[in-house]
Tab-separated table of N, CA, C and O in Angstrom:
chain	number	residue	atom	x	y	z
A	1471	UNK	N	-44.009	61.247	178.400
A	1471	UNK	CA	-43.355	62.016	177.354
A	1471	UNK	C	-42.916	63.382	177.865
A	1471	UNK	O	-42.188	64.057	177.138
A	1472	UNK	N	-43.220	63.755	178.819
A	1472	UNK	CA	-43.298	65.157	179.414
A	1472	UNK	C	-42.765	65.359	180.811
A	1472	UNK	O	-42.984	66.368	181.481
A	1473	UNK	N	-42.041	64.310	181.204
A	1473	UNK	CA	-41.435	64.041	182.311
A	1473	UNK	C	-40.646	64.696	182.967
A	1473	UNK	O	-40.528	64.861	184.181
A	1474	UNK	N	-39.876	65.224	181.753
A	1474	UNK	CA	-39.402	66.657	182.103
A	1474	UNK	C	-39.638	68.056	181.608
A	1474	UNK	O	-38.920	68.974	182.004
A	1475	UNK	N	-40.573	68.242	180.797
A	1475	UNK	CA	-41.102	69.101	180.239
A	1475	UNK	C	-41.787	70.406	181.983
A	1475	UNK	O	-42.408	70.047	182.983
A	1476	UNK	N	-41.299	71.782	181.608
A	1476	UNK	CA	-42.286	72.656	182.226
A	1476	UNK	C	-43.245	71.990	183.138
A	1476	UNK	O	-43.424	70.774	183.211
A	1477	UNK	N	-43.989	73.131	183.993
A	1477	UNK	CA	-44.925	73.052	184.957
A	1477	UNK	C	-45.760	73.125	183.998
A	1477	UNK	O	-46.435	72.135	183.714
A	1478	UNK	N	-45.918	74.615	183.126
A	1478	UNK	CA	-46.468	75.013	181.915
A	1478	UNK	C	-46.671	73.828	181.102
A	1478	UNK	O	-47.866	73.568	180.962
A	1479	UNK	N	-46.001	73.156	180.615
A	1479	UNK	CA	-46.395	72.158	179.787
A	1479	UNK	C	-46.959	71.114	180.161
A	1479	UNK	O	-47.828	70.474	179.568
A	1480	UNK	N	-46.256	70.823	181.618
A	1480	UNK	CA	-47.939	69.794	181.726
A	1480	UNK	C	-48.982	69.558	182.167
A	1480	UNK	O	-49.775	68.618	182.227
A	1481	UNK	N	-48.842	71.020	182.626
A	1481	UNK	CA	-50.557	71.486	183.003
A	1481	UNK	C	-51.426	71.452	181.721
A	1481	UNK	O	-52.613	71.126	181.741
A	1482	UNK	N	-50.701	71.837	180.524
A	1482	UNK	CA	-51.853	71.676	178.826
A	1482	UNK	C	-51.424	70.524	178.775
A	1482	UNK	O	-52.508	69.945	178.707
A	1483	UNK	N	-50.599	69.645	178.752
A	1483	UNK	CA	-50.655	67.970	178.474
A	1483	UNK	C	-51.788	67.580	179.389
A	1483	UNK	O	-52.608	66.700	179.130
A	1484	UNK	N	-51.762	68.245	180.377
A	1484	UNK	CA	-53.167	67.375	181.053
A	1484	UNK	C	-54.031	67.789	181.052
A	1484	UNK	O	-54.945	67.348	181.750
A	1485	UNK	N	-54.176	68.933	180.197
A	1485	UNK	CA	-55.637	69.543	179.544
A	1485	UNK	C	-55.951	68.434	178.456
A	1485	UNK	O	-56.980	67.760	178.412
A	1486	UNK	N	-55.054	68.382	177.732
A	1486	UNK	CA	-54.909	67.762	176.512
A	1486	UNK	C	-55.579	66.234	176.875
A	1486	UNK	O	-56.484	65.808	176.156
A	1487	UNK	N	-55.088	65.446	178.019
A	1487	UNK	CA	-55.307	64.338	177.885
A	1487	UNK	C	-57.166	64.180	178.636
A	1487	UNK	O	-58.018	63.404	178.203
A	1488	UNK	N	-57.308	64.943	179.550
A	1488	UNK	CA	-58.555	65.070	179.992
A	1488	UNK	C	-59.395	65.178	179.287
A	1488	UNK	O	-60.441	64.547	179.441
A	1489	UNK	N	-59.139	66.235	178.029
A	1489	UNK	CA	-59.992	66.534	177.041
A	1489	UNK	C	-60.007	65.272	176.011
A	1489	UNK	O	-61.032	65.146	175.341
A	1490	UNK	N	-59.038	64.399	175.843
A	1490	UNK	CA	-59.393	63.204	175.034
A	1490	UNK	C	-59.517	62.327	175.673
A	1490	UNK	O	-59.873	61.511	174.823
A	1491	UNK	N	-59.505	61.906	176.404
A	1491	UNK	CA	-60.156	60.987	177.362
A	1491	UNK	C	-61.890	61.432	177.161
A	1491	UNK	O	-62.635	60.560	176.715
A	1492	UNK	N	-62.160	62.073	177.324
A	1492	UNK	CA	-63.594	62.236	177.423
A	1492	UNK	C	-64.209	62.881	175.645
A	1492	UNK	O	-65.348	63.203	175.307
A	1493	UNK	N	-63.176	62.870	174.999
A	1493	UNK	CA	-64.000	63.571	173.266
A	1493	UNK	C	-63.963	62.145	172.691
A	1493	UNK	O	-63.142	61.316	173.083
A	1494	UNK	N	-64.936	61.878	171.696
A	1494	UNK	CA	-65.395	61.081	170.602
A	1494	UNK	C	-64.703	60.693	169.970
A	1494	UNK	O	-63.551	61.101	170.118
A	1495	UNK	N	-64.961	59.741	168.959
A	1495	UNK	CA	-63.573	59.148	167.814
A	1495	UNK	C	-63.573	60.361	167.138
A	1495	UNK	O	-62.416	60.493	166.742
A	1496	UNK	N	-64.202	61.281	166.802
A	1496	UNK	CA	-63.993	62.650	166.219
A	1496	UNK	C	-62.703	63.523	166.755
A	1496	UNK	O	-61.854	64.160	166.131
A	1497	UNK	N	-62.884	63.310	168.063
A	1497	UNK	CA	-62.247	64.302	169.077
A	1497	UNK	C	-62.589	65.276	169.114
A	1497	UNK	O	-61.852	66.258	169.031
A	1498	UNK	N	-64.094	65.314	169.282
A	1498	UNK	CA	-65.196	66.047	169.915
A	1498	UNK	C	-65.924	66.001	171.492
A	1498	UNK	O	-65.964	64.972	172.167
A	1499	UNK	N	-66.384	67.082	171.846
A	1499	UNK	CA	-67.478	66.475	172.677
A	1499	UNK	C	-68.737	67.290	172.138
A	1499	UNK	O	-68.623	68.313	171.464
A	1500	UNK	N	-70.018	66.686	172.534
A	1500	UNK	CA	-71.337	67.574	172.856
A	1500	UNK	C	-71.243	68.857	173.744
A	1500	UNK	O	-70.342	69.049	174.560
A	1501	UNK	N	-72.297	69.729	173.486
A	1501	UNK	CA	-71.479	70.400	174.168
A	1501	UNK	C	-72.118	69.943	175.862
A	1501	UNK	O	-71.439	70.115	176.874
A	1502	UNK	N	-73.372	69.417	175.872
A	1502	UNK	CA	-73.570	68.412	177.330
A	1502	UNK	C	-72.499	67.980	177.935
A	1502	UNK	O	-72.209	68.106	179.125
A	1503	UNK	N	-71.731	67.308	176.834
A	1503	UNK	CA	-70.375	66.645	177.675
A	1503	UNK	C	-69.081	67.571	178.131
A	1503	UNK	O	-68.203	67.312	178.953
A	1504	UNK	N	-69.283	68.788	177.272
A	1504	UNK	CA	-68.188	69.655	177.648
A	1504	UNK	C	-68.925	70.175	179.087
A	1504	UNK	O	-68.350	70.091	180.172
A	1505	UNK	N	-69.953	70.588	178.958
A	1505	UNK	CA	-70.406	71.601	180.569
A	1505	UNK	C	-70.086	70.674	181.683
A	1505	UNK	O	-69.325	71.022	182.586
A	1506	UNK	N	-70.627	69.542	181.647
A	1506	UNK	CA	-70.248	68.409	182.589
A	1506	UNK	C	-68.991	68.180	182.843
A	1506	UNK	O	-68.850	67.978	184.050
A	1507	UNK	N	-67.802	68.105	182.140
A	1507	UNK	CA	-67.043	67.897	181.888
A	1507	UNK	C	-65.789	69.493	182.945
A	1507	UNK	O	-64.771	69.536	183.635
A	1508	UNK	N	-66.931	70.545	182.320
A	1508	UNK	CA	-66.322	71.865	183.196
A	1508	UNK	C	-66.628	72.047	184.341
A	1508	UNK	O	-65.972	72.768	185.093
A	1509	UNK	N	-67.834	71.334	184.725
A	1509	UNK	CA	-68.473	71.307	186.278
A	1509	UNK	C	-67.643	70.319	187.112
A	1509	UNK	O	-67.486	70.453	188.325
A	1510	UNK	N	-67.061	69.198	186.295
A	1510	UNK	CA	-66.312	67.972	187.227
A	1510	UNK	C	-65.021	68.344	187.551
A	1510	UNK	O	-64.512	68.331	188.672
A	1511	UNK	N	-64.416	68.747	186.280
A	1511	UNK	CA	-62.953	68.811	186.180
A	1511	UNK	C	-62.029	70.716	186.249
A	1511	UNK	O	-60.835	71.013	186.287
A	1512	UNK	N	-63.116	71.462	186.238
A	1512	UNK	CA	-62.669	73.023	186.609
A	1512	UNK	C	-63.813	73.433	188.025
A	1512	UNK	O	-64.248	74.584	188.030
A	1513	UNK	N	-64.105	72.804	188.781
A	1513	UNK	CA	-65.460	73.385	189.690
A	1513	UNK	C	-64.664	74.592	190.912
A	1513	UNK	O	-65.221	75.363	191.694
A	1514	UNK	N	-63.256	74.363	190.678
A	1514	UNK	CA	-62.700	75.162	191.592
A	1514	UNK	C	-62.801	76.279	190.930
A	1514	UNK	O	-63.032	77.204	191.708
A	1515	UNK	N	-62.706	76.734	189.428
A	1515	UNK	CA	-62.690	78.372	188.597
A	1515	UNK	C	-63.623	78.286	188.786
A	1515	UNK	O	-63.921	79.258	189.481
A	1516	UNK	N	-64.872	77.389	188.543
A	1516	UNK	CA	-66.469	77.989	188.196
A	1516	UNK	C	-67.159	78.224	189.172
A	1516	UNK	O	-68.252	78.754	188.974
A	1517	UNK	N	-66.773	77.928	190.433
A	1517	UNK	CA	-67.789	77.584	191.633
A	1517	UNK	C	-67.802	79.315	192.082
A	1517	UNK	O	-66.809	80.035	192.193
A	1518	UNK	N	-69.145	79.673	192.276
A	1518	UNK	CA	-69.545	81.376	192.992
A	1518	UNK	C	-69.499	82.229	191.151
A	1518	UNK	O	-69.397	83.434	190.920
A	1519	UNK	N	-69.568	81.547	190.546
A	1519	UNK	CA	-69.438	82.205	188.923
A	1519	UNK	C	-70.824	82.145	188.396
A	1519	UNK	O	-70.960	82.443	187.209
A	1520	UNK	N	-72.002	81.770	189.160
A	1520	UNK	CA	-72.983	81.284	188.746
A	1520	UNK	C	-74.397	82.888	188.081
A	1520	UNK	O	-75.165	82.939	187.120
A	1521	UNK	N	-74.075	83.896	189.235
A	1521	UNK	CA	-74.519	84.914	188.515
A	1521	UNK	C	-73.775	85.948	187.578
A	1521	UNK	O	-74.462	86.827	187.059
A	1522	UNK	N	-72.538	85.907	187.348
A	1522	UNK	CA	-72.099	86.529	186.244
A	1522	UNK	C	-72.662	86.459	184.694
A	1522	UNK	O	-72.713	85.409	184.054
A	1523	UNK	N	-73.029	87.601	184.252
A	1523	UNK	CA	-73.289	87.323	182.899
A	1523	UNK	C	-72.438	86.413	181.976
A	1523	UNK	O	-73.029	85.535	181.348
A	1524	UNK	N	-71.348	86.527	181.870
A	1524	UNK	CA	-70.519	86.327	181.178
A	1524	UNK	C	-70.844	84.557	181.306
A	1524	UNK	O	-71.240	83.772	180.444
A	1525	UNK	N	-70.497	84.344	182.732
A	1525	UNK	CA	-70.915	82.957	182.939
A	1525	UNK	C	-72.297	82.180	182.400
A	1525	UNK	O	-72.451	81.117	181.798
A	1526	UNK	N	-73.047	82.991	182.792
A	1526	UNK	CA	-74.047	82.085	182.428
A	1526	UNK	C	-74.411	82.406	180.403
A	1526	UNK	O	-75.362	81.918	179.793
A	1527	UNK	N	-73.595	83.101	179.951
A	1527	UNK	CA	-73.871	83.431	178.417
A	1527	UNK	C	-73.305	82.095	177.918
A	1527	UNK	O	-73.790	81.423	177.008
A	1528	UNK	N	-71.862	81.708	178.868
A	1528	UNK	CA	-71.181	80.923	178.041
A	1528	UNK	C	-72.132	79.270	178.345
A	1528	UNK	O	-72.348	78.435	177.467
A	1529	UNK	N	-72.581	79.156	179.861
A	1529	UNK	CA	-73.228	77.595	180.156
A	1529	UNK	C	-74.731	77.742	179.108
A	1529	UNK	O	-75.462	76.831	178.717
A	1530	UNK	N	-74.820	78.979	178.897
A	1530	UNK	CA	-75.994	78.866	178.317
A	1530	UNK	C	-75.963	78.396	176.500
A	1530	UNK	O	-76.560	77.601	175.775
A	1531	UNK	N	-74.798	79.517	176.351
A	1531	UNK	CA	-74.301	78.182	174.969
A	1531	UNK	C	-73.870	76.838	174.820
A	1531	UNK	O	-73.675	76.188	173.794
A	1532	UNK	N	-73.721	76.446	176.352
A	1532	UNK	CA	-73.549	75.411	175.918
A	1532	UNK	C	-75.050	74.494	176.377
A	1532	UNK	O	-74.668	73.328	176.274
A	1533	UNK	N	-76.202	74.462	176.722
A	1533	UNK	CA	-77.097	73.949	176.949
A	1533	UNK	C	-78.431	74.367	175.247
A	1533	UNK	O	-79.545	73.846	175.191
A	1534	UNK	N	-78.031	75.095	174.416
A	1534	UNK	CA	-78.737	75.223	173.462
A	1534	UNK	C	-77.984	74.323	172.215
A	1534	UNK	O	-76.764	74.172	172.279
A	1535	UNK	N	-78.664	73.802	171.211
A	1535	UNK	CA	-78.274	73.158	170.037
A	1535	UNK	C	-76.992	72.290	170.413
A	1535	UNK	O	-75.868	72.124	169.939
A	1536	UNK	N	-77.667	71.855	171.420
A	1536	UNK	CA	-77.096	70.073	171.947
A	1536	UNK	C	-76.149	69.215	171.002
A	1536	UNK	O	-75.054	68.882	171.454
A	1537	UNK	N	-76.500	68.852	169.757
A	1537	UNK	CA	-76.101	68.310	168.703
A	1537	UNK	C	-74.888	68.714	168.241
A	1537	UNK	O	-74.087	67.852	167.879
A	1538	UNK	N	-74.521	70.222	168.170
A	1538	UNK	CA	-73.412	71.142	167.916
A	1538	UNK	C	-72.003	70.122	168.867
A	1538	UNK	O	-72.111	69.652	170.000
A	1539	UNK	N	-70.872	70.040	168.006
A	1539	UNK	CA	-69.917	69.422	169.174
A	1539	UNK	C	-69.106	70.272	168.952
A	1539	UNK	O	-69.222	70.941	167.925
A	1540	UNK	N	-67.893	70.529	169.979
A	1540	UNK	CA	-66.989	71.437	170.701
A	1540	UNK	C	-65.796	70.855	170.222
A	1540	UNK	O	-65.653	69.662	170.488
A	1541	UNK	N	-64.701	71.546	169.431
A	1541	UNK	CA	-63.260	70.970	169.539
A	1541	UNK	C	-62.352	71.195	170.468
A	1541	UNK	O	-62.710	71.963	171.362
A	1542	UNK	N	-60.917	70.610	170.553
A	1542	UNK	CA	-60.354	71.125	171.653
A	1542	UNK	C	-59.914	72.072	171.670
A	1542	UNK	O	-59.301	72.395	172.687
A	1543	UNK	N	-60.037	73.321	170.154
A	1543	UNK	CA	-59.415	74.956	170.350
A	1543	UNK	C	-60.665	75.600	170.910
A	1543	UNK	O	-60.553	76.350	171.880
A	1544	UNK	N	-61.814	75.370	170.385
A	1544	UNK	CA	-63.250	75.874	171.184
A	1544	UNK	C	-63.140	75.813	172.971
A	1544	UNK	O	-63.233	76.777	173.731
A	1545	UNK	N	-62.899	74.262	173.364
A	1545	UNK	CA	-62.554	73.410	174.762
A	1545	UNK	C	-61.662	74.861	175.577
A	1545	UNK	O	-62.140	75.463	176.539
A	1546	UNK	N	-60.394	75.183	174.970
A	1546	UNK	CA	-59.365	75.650	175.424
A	1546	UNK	C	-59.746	76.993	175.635
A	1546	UNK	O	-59.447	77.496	176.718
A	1547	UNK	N	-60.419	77.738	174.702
A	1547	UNK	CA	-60.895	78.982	174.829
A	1547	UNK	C	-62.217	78.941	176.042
A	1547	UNK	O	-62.039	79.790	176.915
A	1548	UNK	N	-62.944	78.461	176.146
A	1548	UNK	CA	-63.551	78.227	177.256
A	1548	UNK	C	-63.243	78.325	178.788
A	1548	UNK	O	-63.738	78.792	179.813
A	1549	UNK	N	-62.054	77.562	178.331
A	1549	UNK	CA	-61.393	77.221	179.672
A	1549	UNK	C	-60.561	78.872	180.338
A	1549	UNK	O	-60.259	79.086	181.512
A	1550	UNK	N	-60.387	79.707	179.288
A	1550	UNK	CA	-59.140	80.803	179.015
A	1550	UNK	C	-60.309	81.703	180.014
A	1550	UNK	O	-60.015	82.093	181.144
A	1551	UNK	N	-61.776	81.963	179.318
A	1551	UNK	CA	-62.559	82.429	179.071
A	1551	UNK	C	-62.856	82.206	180.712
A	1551	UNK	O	-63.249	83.218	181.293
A	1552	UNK	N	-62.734	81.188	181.385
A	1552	UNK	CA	-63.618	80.630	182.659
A	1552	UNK	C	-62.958	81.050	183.245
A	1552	UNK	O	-63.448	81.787	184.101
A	1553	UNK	N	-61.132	80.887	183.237
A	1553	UNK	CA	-60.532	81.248	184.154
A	1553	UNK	C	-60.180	82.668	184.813
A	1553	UNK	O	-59.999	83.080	185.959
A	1554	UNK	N	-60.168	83.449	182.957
A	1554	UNK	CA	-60.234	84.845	183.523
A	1554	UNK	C	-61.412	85.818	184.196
A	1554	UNK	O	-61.282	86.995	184.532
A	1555	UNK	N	-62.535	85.023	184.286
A	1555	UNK	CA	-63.912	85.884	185.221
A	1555	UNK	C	-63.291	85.124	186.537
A	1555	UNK	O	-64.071	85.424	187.441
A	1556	UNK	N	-62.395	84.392	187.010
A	1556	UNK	CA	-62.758	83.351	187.793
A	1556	UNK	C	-62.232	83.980	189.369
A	1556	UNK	O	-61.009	84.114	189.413
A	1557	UNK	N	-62.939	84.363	190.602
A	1557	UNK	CA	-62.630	84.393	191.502
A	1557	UNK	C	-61.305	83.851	191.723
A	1557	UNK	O	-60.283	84.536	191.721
A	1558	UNK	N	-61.344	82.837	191.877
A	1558	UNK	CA	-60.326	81.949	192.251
A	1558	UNK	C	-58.938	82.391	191.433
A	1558	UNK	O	-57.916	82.170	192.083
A	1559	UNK	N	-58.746	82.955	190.167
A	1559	UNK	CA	-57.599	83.662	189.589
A	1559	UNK	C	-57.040	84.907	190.863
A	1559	UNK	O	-55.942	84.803	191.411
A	1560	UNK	N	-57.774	85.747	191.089
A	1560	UNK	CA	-57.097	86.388	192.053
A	1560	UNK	C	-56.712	86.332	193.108
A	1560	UNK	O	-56.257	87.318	193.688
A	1561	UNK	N	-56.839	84.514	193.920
A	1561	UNK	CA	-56.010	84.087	194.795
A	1561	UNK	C	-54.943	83.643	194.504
A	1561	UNK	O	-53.987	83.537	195.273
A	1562	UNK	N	-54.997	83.159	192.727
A	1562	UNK	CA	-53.522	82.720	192.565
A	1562	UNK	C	-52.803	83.563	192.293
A	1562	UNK	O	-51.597	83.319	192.270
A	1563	UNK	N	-53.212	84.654	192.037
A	1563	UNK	CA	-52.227	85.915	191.694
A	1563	UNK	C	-51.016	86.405	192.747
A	1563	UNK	O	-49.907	86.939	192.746
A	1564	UNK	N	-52.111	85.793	193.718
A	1564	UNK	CA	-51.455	86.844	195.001
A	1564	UNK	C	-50.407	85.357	195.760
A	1564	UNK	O	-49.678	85.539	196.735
A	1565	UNK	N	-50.515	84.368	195.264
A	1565	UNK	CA	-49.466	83.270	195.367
A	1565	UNK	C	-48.444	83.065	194.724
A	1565	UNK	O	-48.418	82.719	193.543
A	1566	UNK	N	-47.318	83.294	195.570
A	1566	UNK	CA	-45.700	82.790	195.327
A	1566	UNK	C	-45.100	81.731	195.783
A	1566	UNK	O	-45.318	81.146	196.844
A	1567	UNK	N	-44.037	81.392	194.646
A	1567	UNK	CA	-43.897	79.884	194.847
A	1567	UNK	C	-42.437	80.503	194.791
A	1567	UNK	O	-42.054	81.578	194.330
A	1568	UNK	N	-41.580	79.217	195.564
A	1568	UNK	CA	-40.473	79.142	195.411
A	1568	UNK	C	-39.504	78.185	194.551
A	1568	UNK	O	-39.905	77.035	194.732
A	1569	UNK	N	-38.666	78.190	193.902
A	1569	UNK	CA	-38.168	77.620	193.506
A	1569	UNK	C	-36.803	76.560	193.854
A	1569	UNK	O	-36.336	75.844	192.969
């Protein structure tokens, strides 16, 4: 559907589909399944993020009240949230692409 759609767009189409691929008939996850889910499929933002506060406030919400499930605007903010502490943002900063 997106075949020709933006770089931009289908980098969130394939947020989008990752994230339902792995959420519930709800279109939820636990939040177990979201951390797992951020360790498999973002380990390049999170990896060396492990003593930041910020980091561990957010893995730590997600390892309390298990039962609680995550939507995909919660999912997305997470992700916003991961990327901007994320080492790895200020290598892409400093990368230019050509067109």
């Amino acid at each position: 559907a997106l075949g020709k759609g933006s770089d931009l767009e289908k980098a969130f189409a394939t947020v989008a589909l990752v994230y339902n691929n792995s959420a519930d008939s709800e279109g939820k996850l636990s939040k177990a399944e979201t951390k797992s889910l951020l360790q498999t499929q973002f380990e390049g933002f999170i990896q060396g993020q492990e003593n930041k506060p910020k980091y561990q406030e957010i893995i730590s919400a997600l390892d309390e009240e298990s039962e609680n499930k995550i939507g995909f605007e919660d999912f997305m903010i997470l992700l916003v949230s991961l990327t901007l502490m994320s080492d790895l943002l200020q290598d892409i900063k400093h990368v230019k692409t050509t067109v």
